[in-house]
Amino acid sequence: MGLDINWAVDWVRRSADVVSEHRVELINLDREIGDGDHGENMDRGFQAVLPKLDDLPAGSTPGDVLKLVATTLISTVGGAAGPLYGTAYLRASSAVGGEVSLDGNAVAALLQAGRDGIVARGKAESGDKTMVDAWTPAVDAAASAAAGGADAAAVLRAAADAAAAGAVATEPLVARKGRASYLGERSAGHRDPGAQSSALLLEAAAEAASNGTSA
Amino acid sequence: MTSAGRVGVVFVSHSERIAEGLVDLARQMAPTAALVAAGGTDDGRIGTSFDRVNTAIGEADAGAGVVVLCDLGSAILTAETVLDFLDDEQRGRVRIVDAPLVEGGVAASVAAESGAPLEEVVRAAESARGSGPPGAGVGEAGAAATAVEATPASTTHARRITLQNADGLHARPAAELVKLATTFPQRVTVNGTDAKSLLSIMALGLVKGDEVEIASSDPDGAAAVDALAELAASGFGEA
C-alpha cells in the first residue's frame, strides 16, 4: 500500500514533535562545533509549518505538503539549515510531482532528490561532517530496499536506520564544510547537528509510514 | 528609491547592524546608488532571512542588474535560494559575488554609482579579492607613492600635477576621480594604475604634495586626461 497525503501530513507533525523534543540536544550539539542555534531554528521552522497544514486545500498531494515545508523552512529558519532543508524538500516535492500515492520506488526517488538538493545547495561531499553524511547512506539504503521490492514503509525504515548510523559516524570526522570547519581538528569527537536532525526527520518519516499502513 | 538604469548592490550579513553599517560606509562614496542592506533574520536575530534578501534584491533592481555580497556560509546559501525563486529574466541579472564584504562592497558601490554596467560592477567587487593587481598591494603603497612610474613610450596624452588637498587620494577623492574616469570610454592611468579601479587608486596611497601623472595612450584620451588632471589639481573641493 502506498503512502498518501495523510502520511505526508503525519510526517510533518511527527517532525515538529521530534524536533521540539530534541531541541536542547540539537542546540548542545551545535554549540560544541557551531553557532548553537540549530535546535532553536529547526523548532521555529517546523512550528511555523504546523498551522499551515490546516489550510491545505482538499485534494492536496504529498508533493504539496513537501513544498509547503520547503517554503516555510526557507523563510523561517534563518541559519544554513533553512536553505539546505528547504531545497531538499523542494526537490523532493518536484520528484514526486502530483502523485497521490507513493510506492517504494517513489519514496526512494523522493529521498534521492532531497539529498541531491542538499548537495547542490551546500556543495558538501560525503565525509565532510555535514547532513550529507546522514542522507547519503539513507538514500543508498532506500535505493537497495526499493530495488529488492520493499514497500514504501520498508524503504523508509531502511533509510531511517542508515541515517541514524550515518549521524553517529560523523563523530570522529573533521569538519570540512559549514561553521564547524572553522574549528578544524577540534570538530572531531562531536556529532554533527545537521546529520543528527536529518536522522530524526527520517525516523519520523518511517514511523509515520509504519503507523499509517503496514504496522 | 532605486536609481533608474543603474546597477544595485545588496549587502547580506548575519548581522543587521553589519549590513546597515556597510551601506552607511559605501554611501559616503556612492551617495545616490541603490545600496540595500539585508542583514539578520525577520525578527532581528543573528542569521539571514530569505524574505529580507528577496525584498532587498527587488529594491536594488532597476533593470540594470544587482550585485549581491555575502558574509558567512548561510548568507550565501540563502542568497542562492532566493535566486532559485526569481524568474529566469531577473535571475540573469543578479550576481552573487565572492569578494570581501567591506572592500568589495565599497568598490562595487562606487562602480554602481558611476553607472558602470553589471559586468564592470562585478569586476570592481572581485578586484578586492586576494592580492589585487600587481603593484597595487597596500604594502607597496608607500613605494608607489614616491616612485612615479615611467611613462610608457606609447603614451599620447599626459599631465603632471601635484596633489593639493590635505588628504591626497584617500577614499572620497579617489572615488571622485574613479567616477569621473568611468565617464570616459578611454583607458586613463594615474601613475600607471588604471584610473577606473578604486582599490588600485586608493592603494597608491598618494598624499598631499605627491606628484601625479595622469596619462592615456588612447589617441582620443586628451579630454579624459584633462578632466582628471583638473579635478586632481582643484583639490577635490578640499582645503
XYZ file of C-alpha atoms in Angstrom:
454
model
C 0.000 0.000 0.000
C 1.329 3.411 -0.983
C 1.840 6.489 1.144
C -0.638 9.301 0.627
C -1.341 12.813 1.877
C -2.125 11.504 5.367
C 1.349 10.059 5.644
C 2.906 13.324 4.470
C 0.944 15.384 6.986
C 1.698 12.883 9.746
C 5.411 13.031 8.834
C 5.398 16.793 9.250
C 3.574 16.634 12.600
C 5.944 13.953 13.877
C 8.887 16.001 12.606
C 7.698 19.030 14.533
C 7.261 16.899 17.656
C 10.633 15.202 17.433
C 12.473 18.455 16.710
C 10.810 20.095 19.724
C 11.667 17.091 21.859
C 15.306 17.154 20.764
C 15.617 20.930 20.629
C 18.040 21.175 23.529
C 20.087 18.207 22.311
C 20.474 19.834 18.880
C 21.366 23.165 20.456
C 24.038 21.485 22.546
C 25.499 19.574 19.599
C 25.618 22.794 17.603
C 27.091 24.751 20.491
C 30.016 22.324 20.602
C 31.035 22.817 16.984
C 28.842 25.564 15.506
C 26.879 28.635 16.485
C 24.389 26.918 18.788
C 21.187 27.860 17.008
C 20.309 24.685 15.101
C 17.772 23.302 17.584
C 16.026 26.614 18.004
C 15.996 27.352 14.273
C 14.600 23.934 13.343
C 11.986 24.123 16.082
C 10.862 27.558 14.910
C 10.674 26.337 11.308
C 8.582 23.237 11.952
C 6.302 25.015 14.425
C 5.633 27.536 11.659
C 4.608 24.730 9.286
C 2.011 23.211 11.633
C -0.774 25.824 11.379
C -0.363 25.902 7.598
C -1.195 22.186 7.352
C -4.792 23.010 8.252
C -5.025 25.377 5.302
C -4.039 22.796 2.679
C -6.827 22.640 0.112
C -8.781 19.430 -0.418
C -7.113 17.162 -2.944
C -3.573 18.170 -1.914
C -0.858 15.614 -2.605
C 2.273 14.559 -0.684
C 4.190 16.809 -3.076
C 2.101 19.801 -1.960
C 2.942 19.089 1.673
C 6.652 18.841 0.897
C 6.511 22.138 -0.968
C 4.760 23.813 1.959
C 7.504 22.576 4.295
C 10.156 23.832 1.869
C 8.895 27.385 1.565
C 8.169 27.671 5.283
C 11.604 26.426 6.355
C 13.342 28.675 3.828
C 11.615 31.761 5.168
C 11.675 30.999 8.888
C 14.775 29.012 9.836
C 17.412 31.732 9.453
C 20.534 29.562 9.551
C 22.087 27.368 6.865
C 19.535 24.666 7.675
C 16.772 26.819 6.155
C 18.070 26.895 2.600
C 19.536 23.380 2.874
C 16.402 21.617 4.132
C 14.235 23.976 2.114
C 15.989 22.940 -1.076
C 15.787 19.278 -0.042
C 12.017 19.386 0.474
C 11.537 21.435 -2.667
C 13.456 18.957 -4.839
C 11.676 16.070 -3.109
C 8.367 17.732 -3.918
C 9.310 18.046 -7.586
C 10.448 14.420 -7.661
C 7.057 13.063 -6.565
C 5.106 15.572 -8.656
C 1.345 15.234 -8.364
C 1.342 11.557 -7.327
C -1.366 10.858 -4.753
C 0.182 7.599 -3.549
C 3.887 6.835 -3.247
C 5.283 3.318 -3.576
C 8.748 2.131 -2.537
C 10.406 3.396 -5.707
C 8.732 6.802 -5.417
C 9.899 7.158 -1.820
C 13.455 6.223 -2.796
C 13.317 8.825 -5.573
C 11.955 11.408 -3.109
C 14.869 10.836 -0.746
C 17.431 10.920 -3.518
C 16.086 14.208 -4.861
C 16.192 15.654 -1.350
C 19.794 14.584 -0.837
C 20.759 15.913 -4.270
C 19.187 19.248 -3.333
C 21.270 19.459 -0.163
C 24.436 18.621 -2.094
C 23.620 21.165 -4.811
C 22.973 23.894 -2.262
C 25.728 23.205 0.246
C 28.345 21.628 -2.025
C 29.333 19.187 0.703
C 30.600 15.698 -0.040
C 30.413 12.518 1.983
C 32.823 12.682 4.903
C 32.688 16.486 5.266
C 30.794 16.044 8.569
C 27.502 17.504 7.414
C 23.902 16.367 6.988
C 25.015 14.697 3.748
C 26.658 12.023 5.914
C 23.207 11.015 7.182
C 21.400 11.463 3.864
C 23.703 9.583 1.529
C 23.652 6.271 3.456
C 19.873 6.727 3.772
C 19.468 7.222 0.028
C 21.669 4.216 -0.727
C 19.764 2.014 1.714
C 16.430 3.213 0.327
C 17.531 2.500 -3.241
C 18.588 -1.056 -2.485
C 15.445 -1.733 -0.455
C 13.266 -0.431 -3.281
C 15.226 -2.431 -5.838
C 14.564 -5.509 -3.724
C 10.837 -4.869 -3.949
C 10.301 -3.358 -0.490
C 7.143 -1.325 0.050
C 7.256 2.374 0.920
C 7.242 1.850 4.685
C 10.093 -0.659 4.495
C 12.093 1.669 2.246
C 11.711 4.461 4.814
C 12.667 2.125 7.665
C 15.871 1.181 5.837
C 16.593 4.853 5.146
C 15.962 5.930 8.747
C 18.223 3.236 10.182
C 21.012 4.107 7.774
C 20.646 7.826 8.542
C 20.897 7.174 12.278
C 24.077 5.152 11.770
C 25.405 7.859 9.433
C 24.831 10.550 12.053
C 26.719 8.548 14.670
C 29.524 8.003 12.171
C 30.077 11.787 11.881
C 31.500 11.854 15.413
C 35.171 11.127 14.601
C 35.160 13.230 11.429
C 36.909 16.581 11.000
C 34.504 19.123 9.520
C 35.297 20.446 6.061
C 32.098 22.421 5.429
C 29.903 24.753 7.411
C 30.552 26.638 10.609
C 32.246 23.644 12.251
C 35.007 23.742 9.625
C 36.384 26.849 11.367
C 37.260 24.570 14.285
C 39.387 22.250 12.145
C 40.691 19.249 14.110
C 38.768 20.331 17.195
C 35.499 19.428 15.463
C 36.396 15.727 15.757
C 34.710 13.920 18.650
C 31.355 15.668 18.235
C 28.319 14.511 16.312
C 27.234 16.833 13.519
C 23.963 18.540 14.494
C 22.689 18.659 10.910
C 23.289 14.932 10.453
C 21.503 14.323 13.738
C 18.443 16.395 12.798
C 18.375 14.640 9.412
C 18.295 11.272 11.163
C 15.461 12.463 13.409
C 13.400 13.646 10.433
C 13.877 10.401 8.514
C 12.964 8.385 11.624
C 9.761 10.461 11.809
C 9.049 9.621 8.157
C 9.492 5.907 8.832
C 7.305 5.988 11.952
C 4.564 7.856 10.127
C 4.677 5.203 7.405
C 4.558 2.188 9.708
C 1.803 3.761 11.777
C -0.362 4.565 8.806
C -0.004 1.389 6.793
C 1.646 -1.928 7.454
C 2.156 -1.854 11.216
C 14.453 54.867 -4.201
C 16.215 52.909 -6.916
C 18.230 54.782 -9.480
C 16.853 54.051 -12.908
C 19.178 52.172 -15.180
C 21.956 51.653 -12.661
C 23.227 48.515 -11.022
C 22.177 47.999 -7.406
C 24.229 46.490 -4.588
C 22.830 44.258 -1.825
C 24.737 43.541 1.380
C 23.771 40.246 3.023
C 25.043 39.702 6.537
C 24.067 37.591 9.536
C 24.017 40.861 11.439
C 21.522 43.616 10.695
C 23.996 46.170 12.002
C 26.855 44.951 9.831
C 24.687 45.153 6.709
C 23.412 48.616 7.587
C 26.892 49.785 8.550
C 28.227 48.652 5.189
C 25.560 50.666 3.404
C 26.466 53.721 5.516
C 30.149 53.259 4.703
C 29.653 52.747 0.971
C 27.106 55.565 0.860
C 29.889 58.076 1.594
C 31.360 57.346 -1.801
C 28.194 56.333 -3.604
C 25.550 58.770 -2.381
C 22.881 58.023 -4.958
C 23.407 54.377 -5.954
C 20.839 51.776 -4.883
C 22.612 50.208 -1.892
C 20.391 47.934 0.165
C 21.065 46.148 3.460
C 19.705 42.641 4.080
C 21.031 41.661 7.485
C 19.671 39.497 10.280
C 16.523 37.414 10.489
C 12.948 38.647 10.133
C 12.746 39.192 13.877
C 16.129 40.873 14.143
C 18.192 37.946 15.387
C 21.579 36.860 14.029
C 21.012 34.902 10.839
C 19.827 35.502 7.325
C 16.331 35.944 6.011
C 15.032 34.716 2.671
C 12.398 37.437 2.695
C 14.809 40.247 3.531
C 17.256 39.196 0.830
C 14.436 38.753 -1.671
C 12.995 42.181 -0.873
C 16.423 43.819 -0.981
C 17.167 42.403 -4.430
C 13.794 43.682 -5.605
C 14.542 47.153 -4.245
C 18.043 47.263 -5.709
C 16.997 46.067 -9.157
C 16.222 48.910 -11.521
C 16.680 46.666 -14.529
C 20.442 47.054 -14.907
C 21.279 44.230 -12.525
C 22.190 43.623 -8.906
C 25.437 42.614 -7.265
C 24.963 40.658 -4.023
C 27.746 40.438 -1.460
C 27.515 37.974 1.437
C 29.292 37.287 4.703
C 29.382 33.736 6.129
C 28.117 30.421 4.696
C 24.380 30.534 5.212
C 24.172 34.084 3.839
C 25.392 32.667 0.536
C 23.017 29.689 0.772
C 20.092 31.999 1.466
C 21.014 34.327 -1.398
C 21.382 31.369 -3.783
C 17.991 30.075 -2.707
C 16.452 33.484 -3.384
C 17.960 33.360 -6.880
C 16.358 29.949 -7.437
C 12.965 31.533 -6.862
C 13.480 34.513 -9.198
C 12.123 34.307 -12.714
C 14.728 33.500 -15.352
C 14.839 37.025 -16.698
C 15.609 38.631 -13.345
C 17.934 35.844 -12.237
C 20.052 36.569 -15.315
C 20.957 39.985 -13.988
C 21.588 39.175 -10.323
C 25.124 38.124 -9.401
C 26.324 36.749 -6.096
C 29.931 37.857 -5.982
C 32.580 36.122 -3.929
C 34.501 39.127 -2.631
C 35.472 40.691 0.681
C 32.356 42.320 2.069
C 33.877 45.673 3.029
C 36.423 46.390 0.295
C 34.440 44.574 -2.387
C 31.238 46.292 -1.324
C 32.770 49.754 -1.450
C 34.382 49.104 -4.833
C 31.111 47.725 -6.247
C 29.151 50.666 -4.861
C 31.466 53.230 -6.434
C 31.279 51.425 -9.762
C 27.487 51.299 -9.475
C 27.397 54.999 -8.623
C 29.299 55.799 -11.801
C 26.696 53.985 -13.880
C 29.002 51.122 -14.826
C 27.317 48.073 -16.383
C 26.782 44.878 -14.371
C 29.920 43.060 -15.506
C 32.057 46.039 -14.549
C 30.472 46.306 -11.092
C 31.114 42.588 -10.609
C 34.751 43.073 -11.618
C 35.092 46.027 -9.263
C 33.916 43.860 -6.364
C 36.174 40.989 -7.392
C 39.149 43.345 -7.634
C 39.107 43.408 -3.839
C 39.769 39.682 -3.749
C 43.211 38.311 -2.950
C 46.267 40.362 -3.775
C 44.685 42.555 -6.438
C 46.538 43.893 -9.426
C 50.336 43.657 -9.324
C 51.944 46.628 -7.665
C 48.688 47.756 -6.119
C 49.072 45.908 -2.823
C 48.589 48.037 0.246
C 52.034 47.063 1.498
C 53.593 48.594 -1.567
C 51.606 51.788 -1.339
C 54.460 53.815 0.069
C 56.827 52.840 -2.694
C 54.195 53.506 -5.329
C 53.566 56.948 -3.878
C 57.128 58.124 -4.129
C 58.336 56.391 -7.263
C 56.405 57.852 -10.139
C 56.305 55.130 -12.747
C 57.988 55.648 -16.073
C 55.706 56.931 -18.760
C 55.161 54.236 -21.378
C 56.541 55.185 -24.782
C 53.112 54.838 -26.325
C 51.532 57.467 -24.079
C 49.995 60.130 -26.243
C 48.498 62.380 -23.584
C 49.911 63.030 -20.142
C 49.689 65.719 -17.493
C 51.592 66.040 -14.276
C 50.061 67.734 -11.286
C 50.901 67.956 -7.604
C 48.203 66.940 -5.154
C 46.963 69.992 -3.253
C 44.367 68.669 -0.873
C 45.233 67.728 2.677
C 44.416 64.049 2.418
C 45.662 63.309 -1.096
C 43.871 60.470 -2.903
C 42.137 58.996 0.140
C 38.772 57.310 -0.171
C 36.407 60.114 -1.144
C 38.705 61.963 -3.589
C 39.787 58.625 -5.065
C 36.131 57.753 -5.613
C 35.530 61.136 -7.270
C 38.435 60.511 -9.584
C 37.276 56.978 -10.446
C 33.723 58.169 -11.049
C 34.949 60.833 -13.449
C 37.288 58.377 -15.177
C 34.473 55.918 -15.823
C 32.526 58.583 -17.709
C 35.174 58.347 -20.458
C 35.459 55.308 -22.708
C 39.232 55.633 -22.979
C 41.700 53.982 -20.637
C 43.432 56.502 -18.390
C 46.108 55.822 -15.821
C 47.216 57.520 -12.621
C 50.912 56.845 -12.112
C 50.486 53.843 -14.356
C 47.464 52.463 -12.475
C 44.008 52.108 -14.031
C 42.068 55.246 -13.092
C 38.801 53.268 -13.156
C 39.832 50.926 -10.341
C 39.019 52.455 -6.967
C 41.013 49.974 -4.933
C 44.088 50.326 -7.127
C 43.948 54.121 -6.898
C 43.490 54.034 -3.123
C 46.333 51.526 -2.846
C 48.697 54.049 -4.440
C 48.498 55.872 -1.101
C 49.095 59.254 -2.688
C 49.241 62.142 -0.211
C 49.438 65.916 -0.327
C 52.484 67.124 -2.236
C 52.882 63.918 -4.246
C 53.356 64.349 -7.947
C 50.812 62.528 -10.037
C 50.949 61.692 -13.693
C 47.631 61.274 -15.416
C 48.077 59.681 -18.801
C 46.367 57.940 -21.662
C 47.789 56.135 -24.665
C 44.450 56.391 -26.421
C 44.570 58.917 -29.291
C 41.190 60.211 -28.081
C 42.211 60.328 -24.439
C 43.103 64.027 -24.216
C 39.742 65.148 -22.847
C 39.761 62.451 -20.179
C 43.320 63.291 -19.122
C 42.489 66.989 -18.932
C 39.325 66.427 -16.939
C 41.024 64.156 -14.402
C 44.028 66.442 -14.101
C 41.805 69.430 -13.464
C 39.822 67.559 -10.823
C 43.016 66.455 -9.055
C 44.587 69.911 -9.344
C 41.440 71.508 -7.933
C 41.978 69.695 -4.650
C 38.635 67.856 -4.901
C 36.914 70.728 -3.174
C 39.062 70.240 -0.074
C 41.392 72.689 1.564
